[in-house]
mmCIF file of C-alpha atoms in Angstrom:
data_model
loop_
_atom_site.group_PDB
_atom_site.id
_atom_site.type_symbol
_atom_site.label_atom_id
_atom_site.label_comp_id
_atom_site.label_asym_id
_atom_site.label_seq_id
_atom_site.Cartn_x
_atom_site.Cartn_y
_atom_site.Cartn_z
ATOM 1 C CA UNK X 52 86.452 105.442 73.393
ATOM 2 C CA UNK X 53 84.842 108.432 75.084
ATOM 3 C CA UNK X 54 87.201 110.763 76.879
ATOM 4 C CA UNK X 55 85.639 111.856 80.154
ATOM 5 C CA UNK X 56 85.716 115.578 80.610
ATOM 6 C CA UNK X 57 85.823 115.315 84.385
ATOM 7 C CA UNK X 58 87.162 112.328 86.325
ATOM 8 C CA UNK X 59 86.020 112.794 89.927
ATOM 9 C CA UNK X 60 86.269 109.210 91.166
ATOM 10 C CA UNK X 61 89.811 109.189 92.566
ATOM 11 C CA UNK X 62 88.802 107.174 95.637
ATOM 12 C CA UNK X 63 87.930 104.272 93.348
ATOM 13 C CA UNK X 64 91.248 104.524 91.535
ATOM 14 C CA UNK X 65 93.381 107.497 90.668
ATOM 15 C CA UNK X 66 95.070 107.959 87.266
ATOM 16 C CA UNK X 67 98.608 106.665 87.159
ATOM 17 C CA UNK X 68 101.419 109.140 87.395
ATOM 18 C CA UNK X 69 103.295 109.402 84.079
ATOM 19 C CA UNK X 70 106.555 108.947 85.975
ATOM 20 C CA UNK X 71 105.286 105.629 87.356
ATOM 21 C CA UNK X 72 104.247 104.458 83.892
ATOM 22 C CA UNK X 73 107.652 105.370 82.492
ATOM 23 C CA UNK X 74 109.527 103.610 85.298
ATOM 24 C CA UNK X 75 107.438 100.467 84.899
ATOM 25 C CA UNK X 76 108.082 100.456 81.146
ATOM 26 C CA UNK X 77 111.813 100.597 81.718
ATOM 27 C CA UNK X 78 111.666 97.678 84.174
ATOM 28 C CA UNK X 79 109.541 95.571 81.835
ATOM 29 C CA UNK X 80 112.181 95.909 79.143
ATOM 30 C CA UNK X 81 114.686 94.239 81.464
ATOM 31 C CA UNK X 82 114.898 90.605 82.528
ATOM 32 C CA UNK X 83 115.597 88.983 85.864
ATOM 33 C CA UNK X 84 113.918 87.398 88.856
ATOM 34 C CA UNK X 85 114.446 89.419 92.031
ATOM 35 C CA UNK X 86 115.230 86.180 93.878
ATOM 36 C CA UNK X 87 118.033 85.185 91.504
ATOM 37 C CA UNK X 88 121.628 85.698 92.668
ATOM 38 C CA UNK X 89 123.127 86.594 89.278
ATOM 39 C CA UNK X 90 123.552 90.162 88.018
ATOM 40 C CA UNK X 91 120.148 90.267 86.313
ATOM 41 C CA UNK X 92 118.394 89.172 89.512
ATOM 42 C CA UNK X 93 120.401 91.537 91.679
ATOM 43 C CA UNK X 94 119.396 94.449 89.434
ATOM 44 C CA UNK X 95 115.717 93.567 89.926
ATOM 45 C CA UNK X 96 116.247 93.188 93.672
ATOM 46 C CA UNK X 97 117.777 96.672 93.796
ATOM 47 C CA UNK X 98 114.684 98.065 92.064
ATOM 48 C CA UNK X 99 112.406 96.405 94.618
ATOM 49 C CA UNK X 100 114.513 97.635 97.539
ATOM 50 C CA UNK X 101 114.451 101.239 96.313
ATOM 51 C CA UNK X 102 110.676 101.122 95.950
ATOM 52 C CA UNK X 103 110.311 99.519 99.372
ATOM 53 C CA UNK X 104 112.221 102.413 100.923
ATOM 54 C CA UNK X 105 110.005 105.024 99.233
ATOM 55 C CA UNK X 106 106.759 103.337 100.261
ATOM 56 C CA UNK X 107 107.923 102.822 103.836
ATOM 57 C CA UNK X 108 108.789 106.533 104.032
ATOM 58 C CA UNK X 109 105.250 107.426 102.969
ATOM 59 C CA UNK X 110 103.776 105.683 106.027
ATOM 60 C CA UNK X 111 106.556 106.187 108.559
ATOM 61 C CA UNK X 112 107.624 102.534 108.646
ATOM 62 C CA UNK X 113 110.954 100.764 108.307
ATOM 63 C CA UNK X 114 111.676 99.383 104.846
ATOM 64 C CA UNK X 115 112.593 95.990 106.292
ATOM 65 C CA UNK X 116 109.116 95.746 107.820
ATOM 66 C CA UNK X 117 107.197 96.206 104.552
ATOM 67 C CA UNK X 118 105.590 93.177 102.864
ATOM 68 C CA UNK X 119 104.331 93.468 99.295
ATOM 69 C CA UNK X 120 100.936 92.025 98.314
ATOM 70 C CA UNK X 121 98.660 91.996 95.286
ATOM 71 C CA UNK X 122 96.683 94.964 96.635
ATOM 72 C CA UNK X 123 94.734 96.330 99.573
ATOM 73 C CA UNK X 124 92.274 93.441 99.751
ATOM 74 C CA UNK X 125 94.993 90.830 100.076
ATOM 75 C CA UNK X 126 96.815 93.030 102.572
ATOM 76 C CA UNK X 127 93.740 93.451 104.781
ATOM 77 C CA UNK X 128 92.723 89.797 104.566
ATOM 78 C CA UNK X 129 96.260 88.706 105.372
ATOM 79 C CA UNK X 130 96.510 90.837 108.501
ATOM 80 C CA UNK X 131 93.255 89.570 109.959
ATOM 81 C CA UNK X 132 94.412 85.995 109.453
ATOM 82 C CA UNK X 133 98.139 86.394 110.073
ATOM 83 C CA UNK X 134 97.925 88.184 113.415
ATOM 84 C CA UNK X 135 96.908 84.987 115.198
ATOM 85 C CA UNK X 136 93.946 86.480 117.059
ATOM 86 C CA UNK X 137 90.623 84.675 116.929
ATOM 87 C CA UNK X 138 88.723 87.568 118.489
ATOM 88 C CA UNK X 139 88.280 90.321 115.926
ATOM 89 C CA UNK X 140 86.732 93.769 116.406
ATOM 90 C CA UNK X 141 86.384 96.260 113.555
ATOM 91 C CA UNK X 142 84.701 99.621 113.232
ATOM 92 C CA UNK X 143 81.278 99.374 111.637
ATOM 93 C CA UNK X 144 82.429 101.467 108.658
ATOM 94 C CA UNK X 145 85.408 99.364 107.577
ATOM 95 C CA UNK X 146 85.905 98.424 103.936
ATOM 96 C CA UNK X 147 84.435 95.081 102.907
ATOM 97 C CA UNK X 148 87.956 93.658 102.576
ATOM 98 C CA UNK X 149 88.157 93.954 106.374
ATOM 99 C CA UNK X 150 84.622 93.368 107.583
ATOM 100 C CA UNK X 151 84.095 90.316 105.332
ATOM 101 C CA UNK X 152 87.616 88.920 105.733
ATOM 102 C CA UNK X 153 86.681 86.521 108.544
ATOM 103 C CA UNK X 154 83.655 85.126 110.317
ATOM 104 C CA UNK X 155 82.530 86.525 113.636
ATOM 105 C CA UNK X 156 83.981 90.031 113.383
ATOM 106 C CA UNK X 157 82.344 92.210 116.038
ATOM 107 C CA UNK X 158 81.421 95.699 114.754
ATOM 108 C CA UNK X 159 82.319 98.708 116.894
ATOM 109 C CA UNK X 160 79.629 101.375 116.454
ATOM 110 C CA UNK X 161 80.192 104.863 115.078
ATOM 111 C CA UNK X 162 78.435 108.175 115.680
ATOM 112 C CA UNK X 163 76.339 110.125 113.180
ATOM 113 C CA UNK X 164 79.462 111.491 111.494
ATOM 114 C CA UNK X 165 80.937 108.017 111.106
ATOM 115 C CA UNK X 166 83.585 108.339 113.836
ATOM 116 C CA UNK X 167 84.198 105.264 115.973
ATOM 117 C CA UNK X 168 82.680 105.363 119.466
ATOM 118 C CA UNK X 169 85.766 104.937 121.651
ATOM 119 C CA UNK X 170 83.686 104.242 124.757
ATOM 120 C CA UNK X 171 81.887 101.434 122.962
ATOM 121 C CA UNK X 172 85.225 100.052 121.763
ATOM 122 C CA UNK X 173 86.506 100.013 125.336
ATOM 123 C CA UNK X 174 83.389 98.174 126.501
ATOM 124 C CA UNK X 175 83.686 95.604 123.721
ATOM 125 C CA UNK X 176 87.285 94.907 124.669
ATOM 126 C CA UNK X 177 86.384 94.612 128.351
ATOM 127 C CA UNK X 178 83.659 92.064 127.586
ATOM 128 C CA UNK X 179 86.207 89.242 127.232
ATOM 129 C CA UNK X 180 89.686 88.367 128.456
ATOM 130 C CA UNK X 181 90.572 86.805 125.102
ATOM 131 C CA UNK X 182 93.232 88.904 123.301
ATOM 132 C CA UNK X 183 91.758 90.669 120.285
ATOM 133 C CA UNK X 184 92.724 92.322 117.050
ATOM 134 C CA UNK X 185 91.117 95.725 116.540
ATOM 135 C CA UNK X 186 90.825 97.092 112.994
ATOM 136 C CA UNK X 187 90.224 100.817 112.554
ATOM 137 C CA UNK X 188 90.704 102.455 109.157
ATOM 138 C CA UNK X 189 92.538 105.764 108.976
ATOM 139 C CA UNK X 190 90.052 107.343 106.553
ATOM 140 C CA UNK X 191 86.790 106.062 105.151
ATOM 141 C CA UNK X 192 86.618 105.388 101.430
ATOM 142 C CA UNK X 193 83.000 106.594 101.062
ATOM 143 C CA UNK X 194 82.805 109.643 103.321
ATOM 144 C CA UNK X 195 86.472 110.549 103.797
ATOM 145 C CA UNK X 196 85.949 110.682 107.579
ATOM 146 C CA UNK X 197 89.233 110.376 109.469
ATOM 147 C CA UNK X 198 89.240 108.032 112.450
ATOM 148 C CA UNK X 199 90.990 108.638 115.812
ATOM 149 C CA UNK X 200 93.299 105.688 115.270
ATOM 150 C CA UNK X 201 95.887 106.727 117.869
ATOM 151 C CA UNK X 202 93.231 107.032 120.587
ATOM 152 C CA UNK X 203 91.679 103.696 119.587
ATOM 153 C CA UNK X 204 95.126 102.089 119.630
ATOM 154 C CA UNK X 205 95.805 103.270 123.182
ATOM 155 C CA UNK X 206 92.535 101.726 124.327
ATOM 156 C CA UNK X 207 93.223 98.507 122.426
ATOM 157 C CA UNK X 208 96.790 98.106 123.655
ATOM 158 C CA UNK X 209 95.693 98.694 127.264
ATOM 159 C CA UNK X 210 93.362 95.713 126.811
ATOM 160 C CA UNK X 211 96.097 93.522 125.329
ATOM 161 C CA UNK X 212 94.847 93.842 121.753
ATOM 162 C CA UNK X 213 96.837 94.447 118.603
ATOM 163 C CA UNK X 214 95.785 97.091 116.086
ATOM 164 C CA UNK X 215 95.367 97.008 112.326
ATOM 165 C CA UNK X 216 94.943 100.271 110.435
ATOM 166 C CA UNK X 217 93.671 100.206 106.859
ATOM 167 C CA UNK X 218 95.359 103.300 105.420
ATOM 168 C CA UNK X 219 94.527 102.469 101.792
ATOM 169 C CA UNK X 220 92.397 105.557 101.244
ATOM 170 C CA UNK X 221 94.493 107.879 103.413
ATOM 171 C CA UNK X 222 97.958 107.224 101.968
ATOM 172 C CA UNK X 223 99.030 110.090 99.750
ATOM 173 C CA UNK X 224 96.331 112.370 101.168
ATOM 174 C CA UNK X 225 97.395 112.600 104.817
ATOM 175 C CA UNK X 226 100.733 112.578 106.617
ATOM 176 C CA UNK X 227 101.098 109.094 108.092
ATOM 177 C CA UNK X 228 103.380 107.994 110.912
ATOM 178 C CA UNK X 229 102.721 104.375 111.760
ATOM 179 C CA UNK X 230 104.356 104.622 115.189
ATOM 180 C CA UNK X 231 102.416 107.758 116.128
ATOM 181 C CA UNK X 232 99.184 106.012 115.137
ATOM 182 C CA UNK X 233 100.055 103.085 117.375
ATOM 183 C CA UNK X 234 99.355 100.623 114.583
ATOM 184 C CA UNK X 235 100.844 97.137 114.733
ATOM 185 C CA UNK X 236 99.807 96.492 111.137
ATOM 186 C CA UNK X 237 99.123 99.103 108.449
ATOM 187 C CA UNK X 238 97.957 98.427 104.900
ATOM 188 C CA UNK X 239 98.226 100.481 101.695
ATOM 189 C CA UNK X 240 97.515 100.110 97.961
ATOM 190 C CA UNK X 241 99.297 101.628 94.967
ATOM 191 C CA UNK X 242 96.350 102.512 92.755
ATOM 192 C CA UNK X 243 94.860 104.962 95.255
ATOM 193 C CA UNK X 244 97.856 107.309 94.987
ATOM 194 C CA UNK X 245 98.906 107.242 91.347
ATOM 195 C CA UNK X 246 100.514 103.816 91.129
ATOM 196 C CA UNK X 247 99.349 100.713 89.259
ATOM 197 C CA UNK X 248 96.450 98.479 90.169
ATOM 198 C CA UNK X 249 97.295 95.072 91.585
ATOM 199 C CA UNK X 250 100.003 95.890 94.125
ATOM 200 C CA UNK X 251 99.779 96.786 97.803
ATOM 201 C CA UNK X 252 101.738 96.416 101.013
ATOM 202 C CA UNK X 253 101.561 95.629 104.714
ATOM 203 C CA UNK X 254 103.742 97.572 107.130
ATOM 204 C CA UNK X 255 104.526 95.661 110.329
ATOM 205 C CA UNK X 256 105.572 96.833 113.756
ATOM 206 C CA UNK X 257 108.900 95.124 114.481
ATOM 207 C CA UNK X 258 108.371 91.860 116.323
ATOM 208 C CA UNK X 259 104.612 91.662 115.814
ATOM 209 C CA UNK X 260 103.108 88.212 115.132
ATOM 210 C CA UNK X 261 102.713 87.414 111.434
ATOM 211 C CA UNK X 262 101.851 83.991 110.012
ATOM 212 C CA UNK X 263 101.983 84.234 106.186
ATOM 213 C CA UNK X 264 98.968 83.241 104.108
ATOM 214 C CA UNK X 265 101.086 82.294 101.104
ATOM 215 C CA UNK X 266 103.970 79.876 101.600
ATOM 216 C CA UNK X 267 106.457 78.543 99.121
ATOM 217 C CA UNK X 268 109.537 80.260 97.735
ATOM 218 C CA UNK X 269 110.385 82.353 100.773
ATOM 219 C CA UNK X 270 110.069 85.747 99.091
ATOM 220 C CA UNK X 271 109.494 88.867 101.205
ATOM 221 C CA UNK X 272 111.623 87.375 104.003
ATOM 222 C CA UNK X 273 109.309 84.377 104.130
ATOM 223 C CA UNK X 274 106.266 86.539 104.803
ATOM 224 C CA UNK X 275 104.608 86.358 101.371
ATOM 225 C CA UNK X 276 105.639 83.684 98.890
ATOM 226 C CA UNK X 277 105.538 84.297 95.144
ATOM 227 C CA UNK X 278 107.737 86.029 92.616
ATOM 228 C CA UNK X 279 107.579 89.751 93.219
ATOM 229 C CA UNK X 280 105.692 91.948 90.769
ATOM 230 C CA UNK X 281 108.780 94.062 90.155
ATOM 231 C CA UNK X 282 107.243 96.441 87.615
ATOM 232 C CA UNK X 283 104.196 97.038 89.806
ATOM 233 C CA UNK X 284 106.344 97.545 92.897
ATOM 234 C CA UNK X 285 108.550 100.027 91.040
ATOM 235 C CA UNK X 286 105.494 101.974 89.881
ATOM 236 C CA UNK X 287 104.191 101.943 93.460
ATOM 237 C CA UNK X 288 107.502 103.287 94.713
ATOM 238 C CA UNK X 289 107.601 106.144 92.222
ATOM 239 C CA UNK X 290 104.003 107.100 92.980
ATOM 240 C CA UNK X 291 104.678 106.981 96.729
ATOM 241 C CA UNK X 292 107.673 109.298 96.386
ATOM 242 C CA UNK X 293 105.620 111.813 94.384
ATOM 243 C CA UNK X 294 102.648 111.557 96.766
ATOM 244 C CA UNK X 295 104.868 112.289 99.763
ATOM 245 C CA UNK X 296 106.447 115.262 98.028
ATOM 246 C CA UNK X 297 103.065 116.686 97.011
ATOM 247 C CA UNK X 298 101.239 116.294 100.332
ATOM 248 C CA UNK X 299 101.282 120.088 100.888
ATOM 249 C CA UNK X 300 99.073 120.445 97.786
ATOM 250 C CA UNK X 301 96.231 118.684 99.608
ATOM 251 C CA UNK X 302 95.281 121.985 101.282
ATOM 252 C CA UNK X 303 94.403 123.460 97.900
ATOM 253 C CA UNK X 304 92.324 120.383 97.079
ATOM 254 C CA UNK X 305 90.456 120.781 100.363
ATOM 255 C CA UNK X 306 89.664 124.409 99.479
ATOM 256 C CA UNK X 307 88.214 123.297 96.148
ATOM 257 C CA UNK X 308 86.198 120.578 97.887
ATOM 258 C CA UNK X 309 84.786 123.039 100.424
ATOM 259 C CA UNK X 310 83.857 125.541 97.714
ATOM 260 C CA UNK X 311 82.117 122.756 95.774
ATOM 261 C CA UNK X 312 80.111 121.730 98.826
ATOM 262 C CA UNK X 313 79.005 125.320 99.431
ATOM 263 C CA UNK X 314 77.868 125.550 95.820
ATOM 264 C CA UNK X 315 75.905 122.290 96.084
ATOM 265 C CA UNK X 316 74.241 123.522 99.281
ATOM 266 C CA UNK X 317 73.167 126.717 97.543
ATOM 267 C CA UNK X 318 71.652 124.726 94.687
ATOM 268 C CA UNK X 319 69.889 122.261 96.994
ATOM 269 C CA UNK X 320 69.523 123.386 100.618
ATOM 270 C CA UNK X 321 68.055 119.979 101.507
ATOM 271 C CA UNK X 322 71.141 118.128 100.250
ATOM 272 C CA UNK X 323 73.112 116.360 102.973
ATOM 273 C CA UNK X 324 76.897 115.955 103.121
ATOM 274 C CA UNK X 325 77.762 112.910 105.208
ATOM 275 C CA UNK X 326 80.468 113.229 107.838
ATOM 276 C CA UNK X 327 80.744 116.993 107.472
ATOM 277 C CA UNK X 328 80.923 117.416 111.255
ATOM 278 C CA UNK X 329 84.148 115.392 111.458
ATOM 279 C CA UNK X 330 87.654 115.728 110.079
ATOM 280 C CA UNK X 331 87.710 114.365 106.535
ATOM 281 C CA UNK X 332 90.122 113.660 103.732
ATOM 282 C CA UNK X 333 90.719 116.848 101.720
ATOM 283 C CA UNK X 334 89.369 115.348 98.507
ATOM 284 C CA UNK X 335 86.168 113.530 99.458
ATOM 285 C CA UNK X 336 82.483 114.493 99.471
ATOM 286 C CA UNK X 337 79.594 112.096 100.007
ATOM 287 C CA UNK X 338 76.377 113.971 99.299
ATOM 288 C CA UNK X 339 72.719 112.937 99.067
ATOM 289 C CA UNK X 340 70.291 114.546 96.646
ATOM 290 C CA UNK X 341 67.004 113.746 98.410
ATOM 291 C CA UNK X 342 64.430 111.963 96.307
ATOM 292 C CA UNK X 343 66.729 111.238 93.358
ATOM 293 C CA UNK X 344 68.236 107.765 93.126
ATOM 294 C CA UNK X 345 72.012 107.573 93.009
ATOM 295 C CA UNK X 346 71.794 105.363 89.923
ATOM 296 C CA UNK X 347 69.814 108.081 88.130
ATOM 297 C CA UNK X 348 72.357 110.693 89.132
ATOM 298 C CA UNK X 349 75.251 108.489 88.035
ATOM 299 C CA UNK X 350 73.794 107.865 84.601
ATOM 300 C CA UNK X 351 72.943 111.515 84.030
ATOM 301 C CA UNK X 352 76.393 112.692 85.109
ATOM 302 C CA UNK X 353 78.058 109.978 83.044
ATOM 303 C CA UNK X 354 76.168 111.163 79.970
ATOM 304 C CA UNK X 355 77.474 114.640 80.778
ATOM 305 C CA UNK X 356 81.018 113.236 80.796
ATOM 306 C CA UNK X 357 81.480 113.349 84.576
ATOM 307 C CA UNK X 358 82.639 110.294 86.524
ATOM 308 C CA UNK X 359 81.638 109.872 90.176
ATOM 309 C CA UNK X 360 80.592 106.908 92.344
ATOM 310 C CA UNK X 361 77.436 105.946 94.184
ATOM 311 C CA UNK X 362 77.190 105.782 97.935
ATOM 312 C CA UNK X 363 75.356 102.498 97.454
ATOM 313 C CA UNK X 364 76.945 99.252 96.333
ATOM 314 C CA UNK X 365 75.584 97.015 93.587
ATOM 315 C CA UNK X 366 75.425 93.265 93.952
ATOM 316 C CA UNK X 367 74.005 91.007 91.254
ATOM 317 C CA UNK X 368 72.163 93.943 89.747
ATOM 318 C CA UNK X 369 70.500 94.906 93.023
ATOM 319 C CA UNK X 370 71.228 98.097 94.905
ATOM 320 C CA UNK X 371 71.698 97.712 98.644
ATOM 321 C CA UNK X 372 72.210 100.545 101.109
ATOM 322 C CA UNK X 373 75.781 101.440 101.943
ATOM 323 C CA UNK X 374 76.808 99.756 105.193
ATOM 324 C CA UNK X 375 78.906 102.845 105.976
ATOM 325 C CA UNK X 376 76.006 105.286 105.747
ATOM 326 C CA UNK X 377 73.662 102.839 107.464
ATOM 327 C CA UNK X 378 76.097 102.549 110.392
ATOM 328 C CA UNK X 379 76.003 106.349 110.632
ATOM 329 C CA UNK X 380 72.228 106.215 111.050
ATOM 330 C CA UNK X 381 71.303 107.390 107.559
ATOM 331 C CA UNK X 382 67.905 106.392 106.237
ATOM 332 C CA UNK X 383 67.563 103.958 103.352
ATOM 333 C CA UNK X 384 66.321 106.861 101.233
ATOM 334 C CA UNK X 385 69.416 108.940 101.953
ATOM 335 C CA UNK X 386 71.695 105.953 101.350
ATOM 336 C CA UNK X 387 70.022 105.326 98.003
ATOM 337 C CA UNK X 388 70.484 108.939 96.887
ATOM 338 C CA UNK X 389 74.133 109.402 97.940
ATOM 339 C CA UNK X 390 76.993 110.116 95.562
ATOM 340 C CA UNK X 391 80.710 110.111 96.298
ATOM 341 C CA UNK X 392 82.725 112.829 94.607
ATOM 342 C CA UNK X 393 86.479 112.404 95.018
ATOM 343 C CA UNK X 394 89.111 114.784 93.681
ATOM 344 C CA UNK X 395 92.738 114.040 92.921
ATOM 345 C CA UNK X 396 95.980 115.082 91.314
ATOM 346 C CA UNK X 397 94.435 115.457 87.844
ATOM 347 C CA UNK X 398 91.463 117.555 89.018
ATOM 348 C CA UNK X 399 91.088 121.024 87.531
ATOM 349 C CA UNK X 400 88.855 123.863 88.713
ATOM 350 C CA UNK X 401 86.656 123.571 85.624
ATOM 351 C CA UNK X 402 86.036 119.868 86.414
ATOM 352 C CA UNK X 403 84.363 120.967 89.632
ATOM 353 C CA UNK X 404 82.466 123.740 87.872
ATOM 354 C CA UNK X 405 81.065 121.233 85.367
ATOM 355 C CA UNK X 406 80.076 118.874 88.179
ATOM 356 C CA UNK X 407 78.278 121.623 90.089
ATOM 357 C CA UNK X 408 76.437 122.800 86.953
ATOM 358 C CA UNK X 409 75.365 119.283 85.939
ATOM 359 C CA UNK X 410 74.374 118.295 89.473
ATOM 360 C CA UNK X 411 72.394 121.510 89.889
ATOM 361 C CA UNK X 412 70.584 120.981 86.590
ATOM 362 C CA UNK X 413 69.709 117.435 87.623
ATOM 363 C CA UNK X 414 68.427 118.641 90.988
ATOM 364 C CA UNK X 415 66.236 121.296 89.350
ATOM 365 C CA UNK X 416 64.702 118.745 87.000
ATOM 366 C CA UNK X 417 64.255 115.735 89.270
ATOM 367 C CA UNK X 418 64.282 116.703 92.940
ATOM 368 C CA UNK X 419 60.826 116.337 94.555
ATOM 369 C CA UNK X 420 61.428 119.686 96.271
ATOM 370 C CA UNK X 421 61.339 121.356 92.851
ATOM 371 C CA UNK X 422 58.300 119.583 91.473
ATOM 372 C CA UNK X 423 55.062 121.582 91.240
ATOM 373 C CA UNK X 424 52.490 120.723 93.889
ATOM 374 C CA UNK X 425 49.655 118.507 92.745
ATOM 375 C CA UNK X 426 46.403 120.368 92.011
#
């Protein structure tokens, strides 16, 4: 199997922390159901409780108010259905696991940098007396743009709405205090911060309505039935503890990101970085190389041993414009030429240097701006 020389797709999934892998291996060598009352079960329950405490600390929640799920998608879907609100409003740039989680979700528009229009949100809420749920992500997975969740929550609560915050992409990259954000529900996922794939969590404000999607054995205090994925939860907990401890290192990552963007701009002055006028995650760049399809860029960079993502999603072999960039007013051409570059805990300075060199070479060869004029 080819070893990639530069993995710059951390927003898709970040490599697992070795400490998380080791802790999961130790758990998998043990036996016991965390719901069993004997010594084996109690040992597994203790492992789950320790992890729950670490994850809750990462987002500023109480451990007792954390519900484990199979990942961010289940967490987001559950909130939109468990909150008991038929009227749903979500920012136009939410992840598909929010915006496609129910029928009839009303999109709240965003500005050209992808930041929710708070005035428009207020008008949407005022359009009906029916209590709503408002979903506003903390940071966008494609552009890294950080949303004014606390301000949106004040508007929503004044209108009698409850607030869901998808913090999947932000956890481990930003300091998070659920109470300060004003979130009634907050969702996270392990594999975005160095934990395993297939485990996530919902943090609840004490006393908030929550009707479980999965019923049966009464696990998670009756809020999510099914035997807990103890190994996955333990790996999540270890990764969360490390991510919280290493938050100060995000400033260095942001400096690398900014230097990379300056280098790309020098190579291609017509390149466009989406959301650059707003606060963004320290690790994320979404950049368009005008006139060169994202799929072409992806393949060329992959052949050069560099992993990034496209700003366009593929469905059944067809490329459709990113709904995030489209909501920001980007043209179809810009959407189709956008790449997402996302750094993380394994990123080295020479990874970025290789990306800049390969991207610049591709731009020189393929960009229409560099092609000779027709005779």
